[in-house]
Short mmCIF file of C-alpha atoms and ligand atoms in Angstrom, two decimals:
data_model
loop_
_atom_site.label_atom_id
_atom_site.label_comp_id
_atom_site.label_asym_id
_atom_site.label_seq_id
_atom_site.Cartn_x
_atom_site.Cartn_y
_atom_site.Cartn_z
CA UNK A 1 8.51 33.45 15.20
CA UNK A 2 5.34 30.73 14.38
CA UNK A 3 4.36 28.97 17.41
CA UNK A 4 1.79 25.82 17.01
CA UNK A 5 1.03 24.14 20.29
CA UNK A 6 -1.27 20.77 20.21
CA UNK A 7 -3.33 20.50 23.12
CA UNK A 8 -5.22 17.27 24.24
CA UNK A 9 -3.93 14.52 22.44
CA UNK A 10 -5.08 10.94 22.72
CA UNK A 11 -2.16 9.71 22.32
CA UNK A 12 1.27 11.28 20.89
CA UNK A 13 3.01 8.23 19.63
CA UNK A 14 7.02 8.15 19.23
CA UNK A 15 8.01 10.45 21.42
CA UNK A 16 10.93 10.32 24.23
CA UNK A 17 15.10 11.34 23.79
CA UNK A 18 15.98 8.11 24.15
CA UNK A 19 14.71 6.12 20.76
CA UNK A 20 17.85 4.59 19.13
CA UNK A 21 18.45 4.87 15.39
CA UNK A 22 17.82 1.76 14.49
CA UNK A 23 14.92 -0.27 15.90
CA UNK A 24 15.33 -3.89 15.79
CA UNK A 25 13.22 -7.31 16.18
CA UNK A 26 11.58 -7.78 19.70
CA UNK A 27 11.93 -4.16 20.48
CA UNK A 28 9.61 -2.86 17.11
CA UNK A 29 6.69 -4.24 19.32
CA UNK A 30 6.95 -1.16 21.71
CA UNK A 31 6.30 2.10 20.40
CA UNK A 32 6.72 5.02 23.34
CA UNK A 33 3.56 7.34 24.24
CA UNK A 34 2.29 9.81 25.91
CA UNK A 35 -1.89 9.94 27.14
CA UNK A 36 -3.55 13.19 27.25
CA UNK A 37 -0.32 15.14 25.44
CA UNK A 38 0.95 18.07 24.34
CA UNK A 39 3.61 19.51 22.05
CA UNK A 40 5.12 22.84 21.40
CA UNK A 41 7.00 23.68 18.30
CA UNK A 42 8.95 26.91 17.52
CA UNK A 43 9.34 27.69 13.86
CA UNK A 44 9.54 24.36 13.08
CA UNK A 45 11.53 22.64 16.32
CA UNK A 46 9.90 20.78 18.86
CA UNK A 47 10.69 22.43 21.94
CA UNK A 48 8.02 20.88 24.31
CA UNK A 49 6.06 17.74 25.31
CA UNK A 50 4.31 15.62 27.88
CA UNK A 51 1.29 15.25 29.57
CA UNK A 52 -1.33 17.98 29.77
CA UNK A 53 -1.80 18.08 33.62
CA UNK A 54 2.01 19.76 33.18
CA UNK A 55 1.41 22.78 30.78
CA UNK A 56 2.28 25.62 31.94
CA UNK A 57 -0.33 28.28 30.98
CA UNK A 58 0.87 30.38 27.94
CA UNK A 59 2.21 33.89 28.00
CA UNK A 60 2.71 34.54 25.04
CA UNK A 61 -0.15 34.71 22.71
CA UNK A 62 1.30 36.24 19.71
CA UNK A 63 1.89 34.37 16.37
CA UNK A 64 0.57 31.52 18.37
CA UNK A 65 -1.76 28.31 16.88
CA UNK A 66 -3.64 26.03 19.17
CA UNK A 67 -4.20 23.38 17.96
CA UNK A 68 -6.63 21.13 19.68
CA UNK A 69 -6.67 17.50 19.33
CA UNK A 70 -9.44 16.32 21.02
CA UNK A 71 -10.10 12.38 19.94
CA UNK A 72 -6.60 12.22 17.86
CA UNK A 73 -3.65 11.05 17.67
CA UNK A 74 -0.28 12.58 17.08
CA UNK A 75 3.27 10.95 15.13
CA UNK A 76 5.82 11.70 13.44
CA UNK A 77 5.01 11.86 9.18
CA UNK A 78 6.16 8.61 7.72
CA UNK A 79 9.51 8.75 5.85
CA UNK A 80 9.02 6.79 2.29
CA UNK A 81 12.44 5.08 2.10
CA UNK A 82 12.00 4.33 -1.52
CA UNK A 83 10.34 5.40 -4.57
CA UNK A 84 10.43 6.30 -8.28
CA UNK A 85 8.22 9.30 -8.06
CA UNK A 86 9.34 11.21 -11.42
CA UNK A 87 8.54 8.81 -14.10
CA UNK A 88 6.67 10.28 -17.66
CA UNK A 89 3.84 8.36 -17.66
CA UNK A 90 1.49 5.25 -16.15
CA UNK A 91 1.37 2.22 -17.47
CA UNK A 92 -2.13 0.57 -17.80
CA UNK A 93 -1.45 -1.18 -20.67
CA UNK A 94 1.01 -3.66 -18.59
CA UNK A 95 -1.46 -4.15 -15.70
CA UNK A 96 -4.12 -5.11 -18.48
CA UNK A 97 -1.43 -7.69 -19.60
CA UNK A 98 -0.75 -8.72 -16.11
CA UNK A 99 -4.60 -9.33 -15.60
CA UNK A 100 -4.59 -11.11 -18.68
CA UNK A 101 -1.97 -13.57 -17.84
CA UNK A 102 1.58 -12.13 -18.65
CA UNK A 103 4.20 -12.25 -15.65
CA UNK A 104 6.02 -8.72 -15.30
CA UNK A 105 8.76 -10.82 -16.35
CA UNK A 106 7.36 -11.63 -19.67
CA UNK A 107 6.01 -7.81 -20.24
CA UNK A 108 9.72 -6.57 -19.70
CA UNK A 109 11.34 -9.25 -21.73
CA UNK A 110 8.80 -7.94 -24.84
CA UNK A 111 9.88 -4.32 -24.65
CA UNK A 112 7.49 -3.23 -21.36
CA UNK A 113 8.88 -2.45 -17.84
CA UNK A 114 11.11 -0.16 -17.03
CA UNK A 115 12.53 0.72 -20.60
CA UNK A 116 9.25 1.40 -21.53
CA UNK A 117 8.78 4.31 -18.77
CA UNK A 118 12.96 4.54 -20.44
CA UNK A 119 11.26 5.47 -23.57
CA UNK A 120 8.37 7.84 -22.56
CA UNK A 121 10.50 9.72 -20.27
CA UNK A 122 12.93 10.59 -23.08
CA UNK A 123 10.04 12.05 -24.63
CA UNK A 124 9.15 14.15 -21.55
CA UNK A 125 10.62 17.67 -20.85
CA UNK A 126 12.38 18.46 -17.64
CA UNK A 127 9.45 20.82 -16.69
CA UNK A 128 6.52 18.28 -17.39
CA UNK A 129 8.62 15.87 -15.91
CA UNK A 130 8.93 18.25 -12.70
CA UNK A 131 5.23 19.25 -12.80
CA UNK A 132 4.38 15.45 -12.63
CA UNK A 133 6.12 14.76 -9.85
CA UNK A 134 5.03 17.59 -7.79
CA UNK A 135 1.47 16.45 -8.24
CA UNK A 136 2.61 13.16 -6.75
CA UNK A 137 4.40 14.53 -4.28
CA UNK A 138 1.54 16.43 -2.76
CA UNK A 139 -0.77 13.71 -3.45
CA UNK A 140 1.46 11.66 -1.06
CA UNK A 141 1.59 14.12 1.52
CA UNK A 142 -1.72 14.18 2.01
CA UNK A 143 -1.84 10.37 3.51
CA UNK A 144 0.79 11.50 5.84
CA UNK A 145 4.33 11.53 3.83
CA UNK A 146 6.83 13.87 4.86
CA UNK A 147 10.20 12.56 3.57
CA UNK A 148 10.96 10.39 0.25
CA UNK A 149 13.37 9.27 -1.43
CA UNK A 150 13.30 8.90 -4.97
CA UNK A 151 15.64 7.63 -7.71
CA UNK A 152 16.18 8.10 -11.14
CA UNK A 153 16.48 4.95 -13.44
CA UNK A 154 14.23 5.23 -15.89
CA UNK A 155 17.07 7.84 -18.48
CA UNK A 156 19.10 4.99 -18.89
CA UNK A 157 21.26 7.77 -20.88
CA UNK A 158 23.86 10.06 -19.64
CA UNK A 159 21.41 12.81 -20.72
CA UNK A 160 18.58 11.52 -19.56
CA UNK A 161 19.50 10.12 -16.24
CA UNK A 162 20.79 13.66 -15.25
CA UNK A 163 17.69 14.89 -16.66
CA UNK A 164 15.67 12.76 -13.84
CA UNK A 165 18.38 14.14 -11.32
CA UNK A 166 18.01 17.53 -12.18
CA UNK A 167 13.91 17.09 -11.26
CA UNK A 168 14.93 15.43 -8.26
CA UNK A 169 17.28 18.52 -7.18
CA UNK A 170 14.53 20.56 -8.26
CA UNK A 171 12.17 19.07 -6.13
CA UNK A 172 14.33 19.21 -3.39
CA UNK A 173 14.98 22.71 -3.57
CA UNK A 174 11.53 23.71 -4.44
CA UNK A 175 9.22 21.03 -1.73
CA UNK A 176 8.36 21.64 1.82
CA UNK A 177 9.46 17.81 2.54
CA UNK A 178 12.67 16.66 2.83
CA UNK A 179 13.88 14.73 -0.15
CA UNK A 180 17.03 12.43 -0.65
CA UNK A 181 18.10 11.77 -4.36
CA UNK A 182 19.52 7.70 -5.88
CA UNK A 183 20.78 7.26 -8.84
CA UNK A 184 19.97 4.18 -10.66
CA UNK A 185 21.39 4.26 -13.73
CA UNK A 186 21.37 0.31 -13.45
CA UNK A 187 17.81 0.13 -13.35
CA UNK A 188 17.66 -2.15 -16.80
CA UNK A 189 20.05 -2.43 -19.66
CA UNK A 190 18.85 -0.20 -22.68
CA UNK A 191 17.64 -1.92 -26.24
CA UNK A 192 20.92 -0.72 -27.55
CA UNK A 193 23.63 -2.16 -25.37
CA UNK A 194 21.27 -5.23 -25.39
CA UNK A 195 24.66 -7.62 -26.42
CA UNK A 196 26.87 -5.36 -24.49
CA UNK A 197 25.83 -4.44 -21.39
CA UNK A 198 29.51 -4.58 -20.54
CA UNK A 199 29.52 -0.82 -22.30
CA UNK A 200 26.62 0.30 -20.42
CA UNK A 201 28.22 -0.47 -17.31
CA UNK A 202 31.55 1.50 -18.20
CA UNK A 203 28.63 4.28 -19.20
CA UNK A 204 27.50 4.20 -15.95
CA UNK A 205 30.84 4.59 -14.12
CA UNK A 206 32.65 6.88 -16.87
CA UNK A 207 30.21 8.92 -17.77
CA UNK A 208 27.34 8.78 -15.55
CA UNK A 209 28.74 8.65 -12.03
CA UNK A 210 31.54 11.83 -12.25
CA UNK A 211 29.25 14.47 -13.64
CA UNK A 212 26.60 13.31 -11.35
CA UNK A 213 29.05 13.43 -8.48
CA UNK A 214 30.31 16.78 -9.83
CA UNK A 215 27.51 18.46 -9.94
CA UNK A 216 26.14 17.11 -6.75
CA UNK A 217 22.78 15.46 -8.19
CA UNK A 218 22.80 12.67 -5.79
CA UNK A 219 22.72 11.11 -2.04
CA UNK A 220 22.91 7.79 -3.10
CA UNK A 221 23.28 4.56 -5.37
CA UNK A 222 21.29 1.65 -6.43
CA UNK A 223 21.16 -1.07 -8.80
CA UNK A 224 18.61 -3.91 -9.38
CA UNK A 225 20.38 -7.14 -9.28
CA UNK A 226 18.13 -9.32 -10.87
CA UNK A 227 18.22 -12.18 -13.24
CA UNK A 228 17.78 -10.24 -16.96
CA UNK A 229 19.40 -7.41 -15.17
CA UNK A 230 22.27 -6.92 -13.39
CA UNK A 231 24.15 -9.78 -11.73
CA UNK A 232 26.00 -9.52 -8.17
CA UNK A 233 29.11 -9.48 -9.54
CA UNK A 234 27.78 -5.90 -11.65
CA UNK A 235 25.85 -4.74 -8.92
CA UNK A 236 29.80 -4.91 -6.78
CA UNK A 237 31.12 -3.26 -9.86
CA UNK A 238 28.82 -0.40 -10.06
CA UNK A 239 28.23 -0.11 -6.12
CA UNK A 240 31.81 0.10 -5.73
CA UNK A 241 32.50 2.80 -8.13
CA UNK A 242 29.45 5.14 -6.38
CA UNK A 243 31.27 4.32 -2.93
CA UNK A 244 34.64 6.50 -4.70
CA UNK A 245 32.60 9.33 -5.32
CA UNK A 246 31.05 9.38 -1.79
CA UNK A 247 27.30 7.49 -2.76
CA UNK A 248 26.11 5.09 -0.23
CA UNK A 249 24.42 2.07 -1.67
CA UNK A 250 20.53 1.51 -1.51
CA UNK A 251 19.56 -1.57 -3.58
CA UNK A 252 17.06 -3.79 -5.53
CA UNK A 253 17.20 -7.28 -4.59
CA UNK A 254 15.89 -10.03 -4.12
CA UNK A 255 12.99 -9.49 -6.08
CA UNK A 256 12.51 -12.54 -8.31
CA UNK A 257 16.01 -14.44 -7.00
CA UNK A 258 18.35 -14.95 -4.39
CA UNK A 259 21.65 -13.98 -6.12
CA UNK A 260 23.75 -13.08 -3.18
CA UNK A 261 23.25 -9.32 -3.76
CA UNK A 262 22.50 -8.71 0.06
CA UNK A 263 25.76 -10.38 1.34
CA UNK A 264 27.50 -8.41 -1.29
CA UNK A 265 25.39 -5.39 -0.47
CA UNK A 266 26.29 -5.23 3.17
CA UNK A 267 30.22 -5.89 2.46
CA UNK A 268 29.89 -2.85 0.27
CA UNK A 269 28.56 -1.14 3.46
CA UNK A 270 24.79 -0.37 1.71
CA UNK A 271 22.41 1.39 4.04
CA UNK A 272 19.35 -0.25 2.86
CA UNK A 273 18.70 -3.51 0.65
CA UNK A 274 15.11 -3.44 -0.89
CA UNK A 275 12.51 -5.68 -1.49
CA UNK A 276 13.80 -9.27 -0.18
CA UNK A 277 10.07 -10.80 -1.30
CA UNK A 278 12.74 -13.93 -1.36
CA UNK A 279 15.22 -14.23 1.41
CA UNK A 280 17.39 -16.77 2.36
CA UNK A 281 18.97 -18.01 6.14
CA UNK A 282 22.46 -16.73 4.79
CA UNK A 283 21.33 -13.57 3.72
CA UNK A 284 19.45 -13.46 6.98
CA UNK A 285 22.71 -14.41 8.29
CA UNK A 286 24.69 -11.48 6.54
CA UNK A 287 22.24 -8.86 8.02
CA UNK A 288 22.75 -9.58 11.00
CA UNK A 289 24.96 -7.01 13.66
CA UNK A 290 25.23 -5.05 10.64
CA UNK A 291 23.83 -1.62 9.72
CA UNK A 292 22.27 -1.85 6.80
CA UNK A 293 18.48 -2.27 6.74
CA UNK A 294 15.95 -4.37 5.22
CA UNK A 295 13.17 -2.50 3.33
CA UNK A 296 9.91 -3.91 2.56
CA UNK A 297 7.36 -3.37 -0.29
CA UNK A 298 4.25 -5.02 -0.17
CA UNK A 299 2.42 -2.70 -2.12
CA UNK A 300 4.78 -4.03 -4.85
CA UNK A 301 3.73 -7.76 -3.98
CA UNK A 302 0.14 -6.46 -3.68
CA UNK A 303 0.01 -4.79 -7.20
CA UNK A 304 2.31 -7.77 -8.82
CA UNK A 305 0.61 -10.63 -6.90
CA UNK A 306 4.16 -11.79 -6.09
CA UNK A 307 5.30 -13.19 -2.54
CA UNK A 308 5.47 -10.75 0.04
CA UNK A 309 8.57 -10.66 2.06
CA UNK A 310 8.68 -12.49 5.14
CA UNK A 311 8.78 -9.71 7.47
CA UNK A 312 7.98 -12.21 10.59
CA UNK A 313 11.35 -14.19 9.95
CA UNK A 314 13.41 -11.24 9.90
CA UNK A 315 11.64 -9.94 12.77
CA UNK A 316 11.78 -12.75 14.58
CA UNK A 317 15.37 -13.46 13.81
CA UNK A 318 16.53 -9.80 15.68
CA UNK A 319 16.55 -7.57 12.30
CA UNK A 320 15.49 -4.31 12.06
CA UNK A 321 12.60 -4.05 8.98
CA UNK A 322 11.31 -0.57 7.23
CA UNK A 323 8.31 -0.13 4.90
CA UNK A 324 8.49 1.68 1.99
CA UNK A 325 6.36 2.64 -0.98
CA UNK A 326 8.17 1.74 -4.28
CA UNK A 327 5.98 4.50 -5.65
CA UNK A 328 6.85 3.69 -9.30
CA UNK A 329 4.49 3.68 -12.77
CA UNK A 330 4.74 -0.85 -13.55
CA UNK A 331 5.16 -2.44 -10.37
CA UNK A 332 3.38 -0.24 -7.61
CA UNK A 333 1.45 2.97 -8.46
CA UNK A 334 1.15 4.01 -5.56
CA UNK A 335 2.53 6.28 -2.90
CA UNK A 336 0.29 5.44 -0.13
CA UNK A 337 1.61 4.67 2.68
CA UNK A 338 -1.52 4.37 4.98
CA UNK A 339 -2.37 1.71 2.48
CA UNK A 340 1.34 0.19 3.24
CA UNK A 341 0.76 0.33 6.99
CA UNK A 342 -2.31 -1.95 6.50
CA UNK A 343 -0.88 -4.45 3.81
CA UNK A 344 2.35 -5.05 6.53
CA UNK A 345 -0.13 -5.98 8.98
CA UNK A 346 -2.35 -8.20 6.82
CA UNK A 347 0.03 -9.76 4.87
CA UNK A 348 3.51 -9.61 6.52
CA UNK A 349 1.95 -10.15 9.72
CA UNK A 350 3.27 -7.14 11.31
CA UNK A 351 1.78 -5.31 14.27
CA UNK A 352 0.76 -2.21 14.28
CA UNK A 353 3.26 -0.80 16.83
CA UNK A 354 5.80 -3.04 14.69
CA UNK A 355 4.77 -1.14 11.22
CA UNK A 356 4.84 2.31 12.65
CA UNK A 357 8.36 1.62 14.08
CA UNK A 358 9.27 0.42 10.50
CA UNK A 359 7.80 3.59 8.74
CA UNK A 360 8.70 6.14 11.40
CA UNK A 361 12.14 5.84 13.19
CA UNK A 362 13.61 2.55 10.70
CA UNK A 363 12.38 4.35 7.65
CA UNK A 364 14.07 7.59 8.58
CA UNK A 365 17.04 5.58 9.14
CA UNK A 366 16.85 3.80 5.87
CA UNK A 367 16.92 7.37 4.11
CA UNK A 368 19.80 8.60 6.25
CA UNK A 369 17.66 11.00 7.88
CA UNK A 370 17.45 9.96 11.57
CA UNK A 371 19.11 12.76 12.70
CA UNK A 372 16.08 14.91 11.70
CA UNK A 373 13.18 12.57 10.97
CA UNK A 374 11.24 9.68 12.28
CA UNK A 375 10.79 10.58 16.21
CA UNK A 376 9.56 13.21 18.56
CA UNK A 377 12.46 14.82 20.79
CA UNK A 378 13.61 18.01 22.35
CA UNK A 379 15.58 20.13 19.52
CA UNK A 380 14.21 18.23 16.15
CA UNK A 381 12.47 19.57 13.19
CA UNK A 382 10.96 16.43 12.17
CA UNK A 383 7.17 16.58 10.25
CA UNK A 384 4.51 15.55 12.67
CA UNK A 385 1.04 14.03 11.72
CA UNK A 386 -2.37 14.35 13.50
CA UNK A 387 -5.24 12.36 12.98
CA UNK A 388 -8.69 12.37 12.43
CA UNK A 389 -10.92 11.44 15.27
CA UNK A 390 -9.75 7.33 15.68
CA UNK A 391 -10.89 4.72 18.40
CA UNK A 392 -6.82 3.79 18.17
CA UNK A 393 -3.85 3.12 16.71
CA UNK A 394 -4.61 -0.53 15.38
CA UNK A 395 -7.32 1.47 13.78
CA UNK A 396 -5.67 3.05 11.47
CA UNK A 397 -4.21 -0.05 9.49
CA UNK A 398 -7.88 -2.03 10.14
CA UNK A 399 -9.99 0.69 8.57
CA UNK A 400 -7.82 0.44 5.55
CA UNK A 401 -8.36 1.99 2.01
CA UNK A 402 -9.32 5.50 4.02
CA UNK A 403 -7.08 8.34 4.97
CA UNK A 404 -6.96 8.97 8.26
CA UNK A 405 -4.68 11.45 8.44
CA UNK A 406 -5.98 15.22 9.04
CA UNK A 407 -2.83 17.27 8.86
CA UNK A 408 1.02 17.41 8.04
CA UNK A 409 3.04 20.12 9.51
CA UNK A 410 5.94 20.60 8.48
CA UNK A 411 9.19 22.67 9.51
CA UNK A 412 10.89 23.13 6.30
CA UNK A 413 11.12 27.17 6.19
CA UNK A 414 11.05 27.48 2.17
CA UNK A 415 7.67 26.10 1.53
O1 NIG B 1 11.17 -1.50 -7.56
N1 NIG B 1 12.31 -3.61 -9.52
C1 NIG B 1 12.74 -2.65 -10.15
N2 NIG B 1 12.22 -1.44 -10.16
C2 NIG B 1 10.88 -1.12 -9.82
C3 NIG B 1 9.92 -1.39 -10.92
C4 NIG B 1 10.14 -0.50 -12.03
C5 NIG B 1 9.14 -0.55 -13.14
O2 NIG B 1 8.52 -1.60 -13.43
O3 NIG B 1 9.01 0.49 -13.73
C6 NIG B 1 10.50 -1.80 -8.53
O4 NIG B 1 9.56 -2.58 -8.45
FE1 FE B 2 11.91 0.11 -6.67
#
């Protein structure tokens, strides 16, 4: 058995057995602590905490780490709720445009975007593709990520959608985080159904969606309903097919337009609706008492110069809000989500306390891993984080563009 105890915490941060699942509005402001802390874990499982004045002295020496955290903080590791982490290649050439004056509206209508990451990943093989990722993937652990999500989207083909899939299982099989797999097969409509996206559609449900469900390549479903996309009315189509073969709905909207995709979202019983950089008081209105979760991106609005979602409003109004990445090669390239903590404080006004609760606990939610993930309590095997040295936790979001995370631990056994 591997024993790690962490001795003489500042401050360990999210940590009791009574956090709910979901936090929402007035309570995000309130994260629960314990000063001058310890915690035990046993091959992975918490199985102590509190304050230092009550360890008991140890016993048992062997196969034991001390761990002393002198100055530091500890967490749980932040659960990115969203991202597009397997994708062929960057895409400089776009942000050049963008810098030059082209909307990412106007590089996607001429051919960019997402079909063309479509086209270089059908000229990627499964193990490059795989390879890619897992650089990524540790990349993103090191600022403190120990759950993502990712989604495919960028085959846009039967073959090469299950292609992305097949990385994804790979990678879940094969990392020491925990990973949770979307497919997004209505991420664009390909050049060729182009004047009948109609067929791409029935692709999607006829041919996509059973071998995917068959051969158990994914958690859950997405599509981005957007104006030169998919419409509501599609994204209800497509959502309700995934719901028959057991795929909860995760989706895209909101992005560039309100089309009613988050009422229709949350009647279709999504767990998450993503992005919302425009919201309006009915879809505000629709996510209310309900359990699906609003999931913001502002290093997408960041890297885009588009709005950032009004995090305040939804806040304010009594919703519960996540952060996310969008790790993805054209609108965010980026998996950092130190950097994320900072932007939701800058720009969405978010405190702190608020933007921890909304990468910890909500974002672990948003992933449908709160059983496991996101809080510090008896019997878990959740990732933890520990700091460098810090004055506090504000700290971490004001001193941003630096990593201040020192270590991930993490109880997944086949490492
Ligand atoms: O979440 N909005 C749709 N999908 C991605 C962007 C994909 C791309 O440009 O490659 C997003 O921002
Ligand atoms: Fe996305």
């Amino acid at each position: 058995m591997s024993k790690i105890l962490i001795k003489n915490i500042k401050k360990l941060f999210q940590v009791g057995e009574e956090i709910p699942e979901i936090i929402r509005g007035e309570a995000m402001k309130t994260i629960p602590f314990i000063e001058n802390a310890y915690l035990a874990l046993e091959d992975g499982v918490i199985v102590d905490y509190g304050n230092m004045e009550n360890l008991e002295g140890i016993s048992d020496w062997r196969n034991l780490e001390v761990i002393d955290a002198t100055g530091k903080f500890v967490f749980p590791a932040f659960c990115d709720a969203h991202s597009h982490l397997v994708f062929a290649k960057s895409r400089e050439e776009e942000f050049v445009d963008r810098i030059n004056g082209l909307s990412y509206e106007e590089i996607a209508l001429k051919g960019g975007g997402i079909l063309n990451s479509a086209k270089k990943l059908a000229e990627t093989n499964e193990e490059e593709l795989y390879q890619g990722a897992l650089k990524r993937l540790s990349k993103v652990m090191e600022t403190g990520t120990g759950a993502i999500e990712i989604k495919s989207g960028y085959g846009l083909s039967v073959e090469a959608e299950l292609k992305m899939l097949r990385v994804i299982k790979r990678l879940k099989e094969n990392a020491p985080v925990e990973i949770k797999s979307t497919f997004l097969g209505a991420h664009a409509v390909p050049l060729e159904f182009k004047d009948n996206k109609k067929a791409y559609i029935n692709l999607i449900i006829d041919e996509m969606l059973p071998q995917i469900a068959d051969q158990h390549l994914a958690d859950f479903i997405d599509v981005f309903c957007e104006k030169n996309y998919f419409t509501k009315e599609e994204m209800q189509q497509i959502l309700d097919a995934g719901l028959k073969y057991g795929l909860q709905a995760k989706v895209h909207v909101n992005q560039f337009n309100v089309l009613g995709g988050v009422k229709a979202a949350v009647e279709l019983n999504a767990r998450s609706v993503d992005h919302l950089e425009y919201i309006s008081d009915a879809d505000i209105e629709a996510l209310m008492n309900s359990t699906c979760i609003p999931t913001l991106l502002p290093s997408c609005s960041y890297f885009l110069g588009i709005p950032y979602a009004d995090a305040r409003k939804m806040i304010d109004s009594g919703l519960p809000v996540a952060l996310a990445s969008d790790y993805n090669p054209g609108s965010t390239p980026s998996g950092n989500l130190g950097f994320v903590w900072s932007l939701a404080c800058v720009k969405l006004k978010m405190t702190p306390e608020e933007a921890l609760n909304a990468l910890t606990v909500n974002a672990a939610y948003a992933m449908g891993l709160s059983h496991s993930h996101g809080k510090i309590a008896l019997g878990r095997k959740s990732p933890i984080l520990i700091t460098k040295e810090i004055p506090n936790l504000s700290y971490i979001p004001y001193a941003f563009g630096e990593n201040h995370i020192e270590r991930l631990i993490l109880p997944k056994s086949h490492s």
